[in-house]
GROMACS .gro file of C-alpha atoms in nm:
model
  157
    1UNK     CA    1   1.216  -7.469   4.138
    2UNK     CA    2   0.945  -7.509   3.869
    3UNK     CA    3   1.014  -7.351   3.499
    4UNK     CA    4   0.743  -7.100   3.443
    5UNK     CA    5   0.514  -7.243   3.192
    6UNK     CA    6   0.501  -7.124   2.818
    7UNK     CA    7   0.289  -6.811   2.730
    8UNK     CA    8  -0.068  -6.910   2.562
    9UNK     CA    9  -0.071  -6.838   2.230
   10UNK     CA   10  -0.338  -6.558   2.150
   11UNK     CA   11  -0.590  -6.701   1.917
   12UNK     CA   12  -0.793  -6.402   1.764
   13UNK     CA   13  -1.077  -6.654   1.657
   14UNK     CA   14  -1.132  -6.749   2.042
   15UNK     CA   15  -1.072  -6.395   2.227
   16UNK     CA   16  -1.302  -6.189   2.374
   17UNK     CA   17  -1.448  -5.901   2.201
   18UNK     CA   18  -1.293  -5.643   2.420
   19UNK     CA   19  -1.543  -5.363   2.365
   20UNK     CA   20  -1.359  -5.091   2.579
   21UNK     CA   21  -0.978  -5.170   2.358
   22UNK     CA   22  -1.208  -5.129   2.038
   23UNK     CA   23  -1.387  -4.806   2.121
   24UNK     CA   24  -1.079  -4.651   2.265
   25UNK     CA   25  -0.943  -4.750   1.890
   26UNK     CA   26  -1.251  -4.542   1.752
   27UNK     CA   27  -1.162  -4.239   1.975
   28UNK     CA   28  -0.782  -4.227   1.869
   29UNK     CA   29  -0.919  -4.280   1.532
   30UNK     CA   30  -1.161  -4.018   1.533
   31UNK     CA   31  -0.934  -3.756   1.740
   32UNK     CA   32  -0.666  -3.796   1.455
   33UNK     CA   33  -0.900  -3.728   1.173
   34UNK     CA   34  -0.992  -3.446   1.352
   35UNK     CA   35  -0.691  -3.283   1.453
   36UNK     CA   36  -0.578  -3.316   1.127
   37UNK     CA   37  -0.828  -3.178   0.959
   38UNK     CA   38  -0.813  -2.895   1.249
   39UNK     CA   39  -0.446  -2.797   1.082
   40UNK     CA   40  -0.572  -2.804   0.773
   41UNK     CA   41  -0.745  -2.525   0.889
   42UNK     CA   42  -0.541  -2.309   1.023
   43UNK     CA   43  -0.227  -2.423   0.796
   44UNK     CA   44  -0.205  -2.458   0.392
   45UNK     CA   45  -0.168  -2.813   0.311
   46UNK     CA   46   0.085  -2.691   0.078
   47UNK     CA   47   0.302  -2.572   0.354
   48UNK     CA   48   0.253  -2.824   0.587
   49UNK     CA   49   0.484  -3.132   0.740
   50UNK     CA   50   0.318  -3.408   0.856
   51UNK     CA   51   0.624  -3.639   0.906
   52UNK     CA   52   1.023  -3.524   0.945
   53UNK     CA   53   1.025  -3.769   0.626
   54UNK     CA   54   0.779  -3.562   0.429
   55UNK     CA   55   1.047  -3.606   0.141
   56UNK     CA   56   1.160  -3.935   0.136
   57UNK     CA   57   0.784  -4.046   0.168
   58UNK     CA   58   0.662  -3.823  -0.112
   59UNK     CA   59   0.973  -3.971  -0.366
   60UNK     CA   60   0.869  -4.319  -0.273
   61UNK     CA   61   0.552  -4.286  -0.289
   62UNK     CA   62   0.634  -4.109  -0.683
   63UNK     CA   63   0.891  -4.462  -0.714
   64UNK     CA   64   0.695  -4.731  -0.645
   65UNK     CA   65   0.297  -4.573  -0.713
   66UNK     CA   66   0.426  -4.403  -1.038
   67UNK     CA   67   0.033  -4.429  -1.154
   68UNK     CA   68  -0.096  -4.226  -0.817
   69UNK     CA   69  -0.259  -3.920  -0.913
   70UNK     CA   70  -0.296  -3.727  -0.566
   71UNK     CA   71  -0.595  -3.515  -0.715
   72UNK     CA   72  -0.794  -3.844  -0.819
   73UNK     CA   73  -1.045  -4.044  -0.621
   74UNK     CA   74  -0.862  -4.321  -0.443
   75UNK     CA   75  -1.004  -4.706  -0.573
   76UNK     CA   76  -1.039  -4.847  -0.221
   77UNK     CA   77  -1.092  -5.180  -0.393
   78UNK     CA   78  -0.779  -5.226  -0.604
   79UNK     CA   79  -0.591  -5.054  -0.297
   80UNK     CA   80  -0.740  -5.331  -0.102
   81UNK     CA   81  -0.686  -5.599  -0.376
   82UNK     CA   82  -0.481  -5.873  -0.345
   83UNK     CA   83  -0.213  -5.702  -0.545
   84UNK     CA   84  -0.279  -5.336  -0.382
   85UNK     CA   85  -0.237  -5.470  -0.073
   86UNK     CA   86   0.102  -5.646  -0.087
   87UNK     CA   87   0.209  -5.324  -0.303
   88UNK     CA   88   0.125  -5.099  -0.009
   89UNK     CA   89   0.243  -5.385   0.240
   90UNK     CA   90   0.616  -5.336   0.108
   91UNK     CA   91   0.618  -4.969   0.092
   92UNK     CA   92   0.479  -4.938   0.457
   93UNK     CA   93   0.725  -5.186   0.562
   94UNK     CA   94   0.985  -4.979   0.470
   95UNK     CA   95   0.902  -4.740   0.778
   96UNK     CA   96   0.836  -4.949   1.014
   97UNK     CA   97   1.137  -4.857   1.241
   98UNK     CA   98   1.101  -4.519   1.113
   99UNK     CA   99   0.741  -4.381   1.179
  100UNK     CA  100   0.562  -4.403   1.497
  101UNK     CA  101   0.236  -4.588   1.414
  102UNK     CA  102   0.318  -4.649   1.063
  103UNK     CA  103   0.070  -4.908   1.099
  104UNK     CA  104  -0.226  -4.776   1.313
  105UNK     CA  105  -0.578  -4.757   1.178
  106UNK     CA  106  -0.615  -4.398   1.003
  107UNK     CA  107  -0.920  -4.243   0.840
  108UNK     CA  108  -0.833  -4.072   0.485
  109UNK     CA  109  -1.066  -3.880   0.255
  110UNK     CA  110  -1.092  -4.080  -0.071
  111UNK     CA  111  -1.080  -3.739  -0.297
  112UNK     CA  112  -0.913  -3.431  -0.155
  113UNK     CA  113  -1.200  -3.219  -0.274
  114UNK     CA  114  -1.444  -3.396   0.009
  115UNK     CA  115  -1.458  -3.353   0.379
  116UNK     CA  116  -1.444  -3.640   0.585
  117UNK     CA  117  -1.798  -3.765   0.553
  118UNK     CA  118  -1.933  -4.154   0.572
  119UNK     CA  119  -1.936  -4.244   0.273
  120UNK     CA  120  -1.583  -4.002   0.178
  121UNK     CA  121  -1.397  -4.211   0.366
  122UNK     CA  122  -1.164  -4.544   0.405
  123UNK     CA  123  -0.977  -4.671   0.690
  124UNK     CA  124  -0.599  -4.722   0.607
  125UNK     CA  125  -0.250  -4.783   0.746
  126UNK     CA  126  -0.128  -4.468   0.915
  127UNK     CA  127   0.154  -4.466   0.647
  128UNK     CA  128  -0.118  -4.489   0.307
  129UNK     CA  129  -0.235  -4.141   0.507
  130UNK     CA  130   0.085  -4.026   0.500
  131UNK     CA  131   0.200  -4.114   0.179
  132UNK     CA  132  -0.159  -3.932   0.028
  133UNK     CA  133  -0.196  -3.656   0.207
  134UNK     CA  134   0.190  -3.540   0.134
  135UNK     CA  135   0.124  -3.619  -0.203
  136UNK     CA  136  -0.206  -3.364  -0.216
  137UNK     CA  137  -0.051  -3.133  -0.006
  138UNK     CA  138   0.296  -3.087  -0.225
  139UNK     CA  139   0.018  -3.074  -0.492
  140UNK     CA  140  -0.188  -2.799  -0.317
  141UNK     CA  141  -0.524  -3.000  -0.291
  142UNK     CA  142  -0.553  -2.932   0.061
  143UNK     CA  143  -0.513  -2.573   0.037
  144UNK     CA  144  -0.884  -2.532  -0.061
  145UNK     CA  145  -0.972  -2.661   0.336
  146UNK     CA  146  -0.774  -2.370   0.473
  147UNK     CA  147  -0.911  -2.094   0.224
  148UNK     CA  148  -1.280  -2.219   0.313
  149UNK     CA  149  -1.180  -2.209   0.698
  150UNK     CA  150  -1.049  -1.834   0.724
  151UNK     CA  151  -1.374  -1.699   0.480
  152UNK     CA  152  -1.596  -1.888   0.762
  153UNK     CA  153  -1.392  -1.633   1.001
  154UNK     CA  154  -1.379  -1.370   0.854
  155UNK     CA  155  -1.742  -1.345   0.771
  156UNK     CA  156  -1.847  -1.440   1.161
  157UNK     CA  157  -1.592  -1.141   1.293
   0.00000   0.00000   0.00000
């Protein structure tokens, strides 16, 4: 009987670009920051749970980001520094076992007082979302999206 030979090792620098994996990544992408900006539209921010560890995330998040102000524009390049990064790296970490896709591509508005737009936007962990966008909700920042969405209905009834 022969041994069944070793797995390749995946080598990203040789791959394929699999075009179909990465536009499927777009869609869940895009469906996400949709949906969620869907409930932001029918539900307050402010009363809204995005994870069963809302709390835990939010006291973190206050912990180890003492600095983050939830109602300021986020610096996507010292979040992305060297130093951001590993920062963010250990708190995500943290969840791993604990969040499903603590670690999948999200979209997040930079400033809570924007829509999702082009240039509003930066592509983060799943758990940066989540850590943000409890903070601005426990903060009422969101609220605004919700208050906008039921004038828009009331004045088309």
């Amino acid at each position: 009987m022969s041994q069944p030979s070793a797995p390749k090792t995946f080598n990203a620098e040789e791959a394929d670009n699999l075009e179909d994996i990465e536009k499927q990544f777009a869609v869940k992408v895009v469906q996400h920051m949709q949906t969620y900006w869907s409930i932001l539209e029918r539900v307050k921010g402010s009363s809204l749970r995005l994870t069963r560890m809302d709390d835990d995330i939010y006291e973190h998040l206050k912990r180890d980001f003492p600095e983050f102000d939830p109602a300021e524009t986020i610096d996507e390049d010292q979040m992305k520094s060297k130093e951001g990064k590993e920062r963010w790296r250990n708190f995500m970490m943290v969840y791993e076992k604990k969040v499903d896709d603590y670690n999948f591509g999200t979209m997040m508005r930079s400033n809570p007082k924007w829509e999702y737009g082009r240039e509003e936007t930066i592509f983060v962990p799943r758990m940066q979302f989540y850590a943000v966008e409890i903070a601005r909700n426990r903060a009422g920042l969101n609220d605004w999206v919700y208050e906008q969405a039921q004038k828009e209905k009331a004045s088309s009834s």
